[in-house]
PDB file of C-alpha atoms in Angstrom:
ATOM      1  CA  UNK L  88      85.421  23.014 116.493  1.00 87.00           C
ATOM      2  CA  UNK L  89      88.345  22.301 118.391  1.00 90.00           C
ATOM      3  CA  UNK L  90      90.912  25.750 119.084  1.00 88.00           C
ATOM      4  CA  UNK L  91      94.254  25.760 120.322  1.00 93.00           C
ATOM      5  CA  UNK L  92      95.473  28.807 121.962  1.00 93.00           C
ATOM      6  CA  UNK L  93      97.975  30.753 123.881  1.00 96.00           C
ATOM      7  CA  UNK L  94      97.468  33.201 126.397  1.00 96.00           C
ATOM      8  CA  UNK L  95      99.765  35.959 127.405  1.00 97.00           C
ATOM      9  CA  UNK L  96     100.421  36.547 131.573  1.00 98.00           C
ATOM     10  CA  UNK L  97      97.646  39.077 132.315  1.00 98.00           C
ATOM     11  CA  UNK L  98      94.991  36.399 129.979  1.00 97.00           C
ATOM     12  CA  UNK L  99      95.935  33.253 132.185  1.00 97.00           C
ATOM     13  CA  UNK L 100      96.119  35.378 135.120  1.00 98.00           C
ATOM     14  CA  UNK L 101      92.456  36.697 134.528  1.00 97.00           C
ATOM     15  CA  UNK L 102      91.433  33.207 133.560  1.00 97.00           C
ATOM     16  CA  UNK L 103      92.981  31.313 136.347  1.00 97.00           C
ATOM     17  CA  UNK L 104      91.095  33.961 138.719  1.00 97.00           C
ATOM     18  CA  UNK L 105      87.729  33.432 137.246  1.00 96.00           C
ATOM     19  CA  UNK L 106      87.980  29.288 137.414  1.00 97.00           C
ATOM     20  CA  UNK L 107      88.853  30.062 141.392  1.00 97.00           C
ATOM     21  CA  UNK L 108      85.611  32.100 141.770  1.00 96.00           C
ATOM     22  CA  UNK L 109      83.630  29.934 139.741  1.00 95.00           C
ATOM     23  CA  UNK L 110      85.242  26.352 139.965  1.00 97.00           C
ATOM     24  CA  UNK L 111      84.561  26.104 136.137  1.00 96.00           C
ATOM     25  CA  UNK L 112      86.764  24.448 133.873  1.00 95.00           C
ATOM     26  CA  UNK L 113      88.236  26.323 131.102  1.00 95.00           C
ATOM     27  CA  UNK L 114      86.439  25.178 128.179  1.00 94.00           C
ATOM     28  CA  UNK L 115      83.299  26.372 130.102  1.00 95.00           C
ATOM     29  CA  UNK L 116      84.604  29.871 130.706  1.00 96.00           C
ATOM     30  CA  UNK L 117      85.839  30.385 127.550  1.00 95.00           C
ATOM     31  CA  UNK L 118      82.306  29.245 125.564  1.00 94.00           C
ATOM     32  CA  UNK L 119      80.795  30.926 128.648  1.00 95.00           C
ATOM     33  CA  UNK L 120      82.556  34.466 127.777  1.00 95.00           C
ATOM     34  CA  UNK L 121      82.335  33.964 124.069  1.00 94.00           C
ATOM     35  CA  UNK L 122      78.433  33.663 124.477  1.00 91.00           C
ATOM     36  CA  UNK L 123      78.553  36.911 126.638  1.00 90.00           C
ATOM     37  CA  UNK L 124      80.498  38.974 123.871  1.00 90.00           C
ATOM     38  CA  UNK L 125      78.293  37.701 121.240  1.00 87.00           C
ATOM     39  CA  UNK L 126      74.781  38.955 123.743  1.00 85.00           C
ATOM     40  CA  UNK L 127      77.252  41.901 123.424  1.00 84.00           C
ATOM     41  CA  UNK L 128      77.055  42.991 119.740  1.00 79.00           C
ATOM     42  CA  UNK L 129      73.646  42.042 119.172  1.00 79.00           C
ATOM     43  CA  UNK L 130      72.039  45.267 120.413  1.00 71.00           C
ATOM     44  CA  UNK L 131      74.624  47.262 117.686  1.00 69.00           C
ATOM     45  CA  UNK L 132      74.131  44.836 115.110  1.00 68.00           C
ATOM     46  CA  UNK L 133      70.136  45.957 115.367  1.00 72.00           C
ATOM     47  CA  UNK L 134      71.143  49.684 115.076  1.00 71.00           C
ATOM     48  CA  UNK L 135      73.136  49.127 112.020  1.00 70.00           C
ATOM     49  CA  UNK L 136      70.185  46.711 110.362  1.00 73.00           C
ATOM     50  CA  UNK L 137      68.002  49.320 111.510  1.00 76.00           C
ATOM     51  CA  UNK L 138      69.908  52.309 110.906  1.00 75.00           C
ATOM     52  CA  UNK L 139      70.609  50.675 106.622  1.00 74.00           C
ATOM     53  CA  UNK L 140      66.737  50.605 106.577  1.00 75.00           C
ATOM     54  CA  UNK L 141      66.376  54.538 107.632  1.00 74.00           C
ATOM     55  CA  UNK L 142      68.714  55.229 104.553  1.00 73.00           C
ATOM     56  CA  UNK L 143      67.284  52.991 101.992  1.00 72.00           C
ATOM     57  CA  UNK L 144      64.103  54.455 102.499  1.00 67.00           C
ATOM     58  CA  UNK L 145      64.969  57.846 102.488  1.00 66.00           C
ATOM     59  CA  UNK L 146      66.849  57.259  99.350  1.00 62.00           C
ATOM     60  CA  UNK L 147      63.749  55.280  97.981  1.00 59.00           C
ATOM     61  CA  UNK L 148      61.888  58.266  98.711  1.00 53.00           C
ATOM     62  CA  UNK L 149      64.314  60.923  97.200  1.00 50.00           C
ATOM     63  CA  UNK L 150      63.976  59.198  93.834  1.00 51.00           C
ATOM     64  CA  UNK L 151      60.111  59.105  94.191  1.00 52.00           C
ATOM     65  CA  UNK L 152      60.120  62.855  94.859  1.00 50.00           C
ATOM     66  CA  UNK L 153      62.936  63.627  92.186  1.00 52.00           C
ATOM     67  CA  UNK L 154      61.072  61.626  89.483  1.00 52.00           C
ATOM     68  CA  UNK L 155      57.384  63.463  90.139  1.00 51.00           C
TER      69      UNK L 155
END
């Protein structure tokens, strides 16, 4: 996929300062940071899988009850 995209000041600015500390290239940061943001969600996408389970079976469990 290929992206085109424009950064405001403080972006570049933040950008330009990581590629100093880490003598990456841009691509690499950016792929780089998108991997960390995705590591990111992962632990609350598990809660809410987890979480949809806790309700379905309670509800599966109500109508067992409420048909008895």
């Amino acid at each position: 996929m290929q992206l085109i995209i424009e950064l405001d000041i403080e972006a570049t600015r933040q950008l330009e300062a990581i590629q100093d500390h880490t003598n990456q290239d841009s691509m690499l940061v950016i792929q780089q940071g998108i991997s960390l943001y995705y590591q990111q969600l992962q632990p609350h996408r598990q809660f809410y899988i987890d979480t949809k389970k806790q309700y379905e079976l309670i509800g599966s469990s109500a109508a067992i009850t409420s048909s008895n």
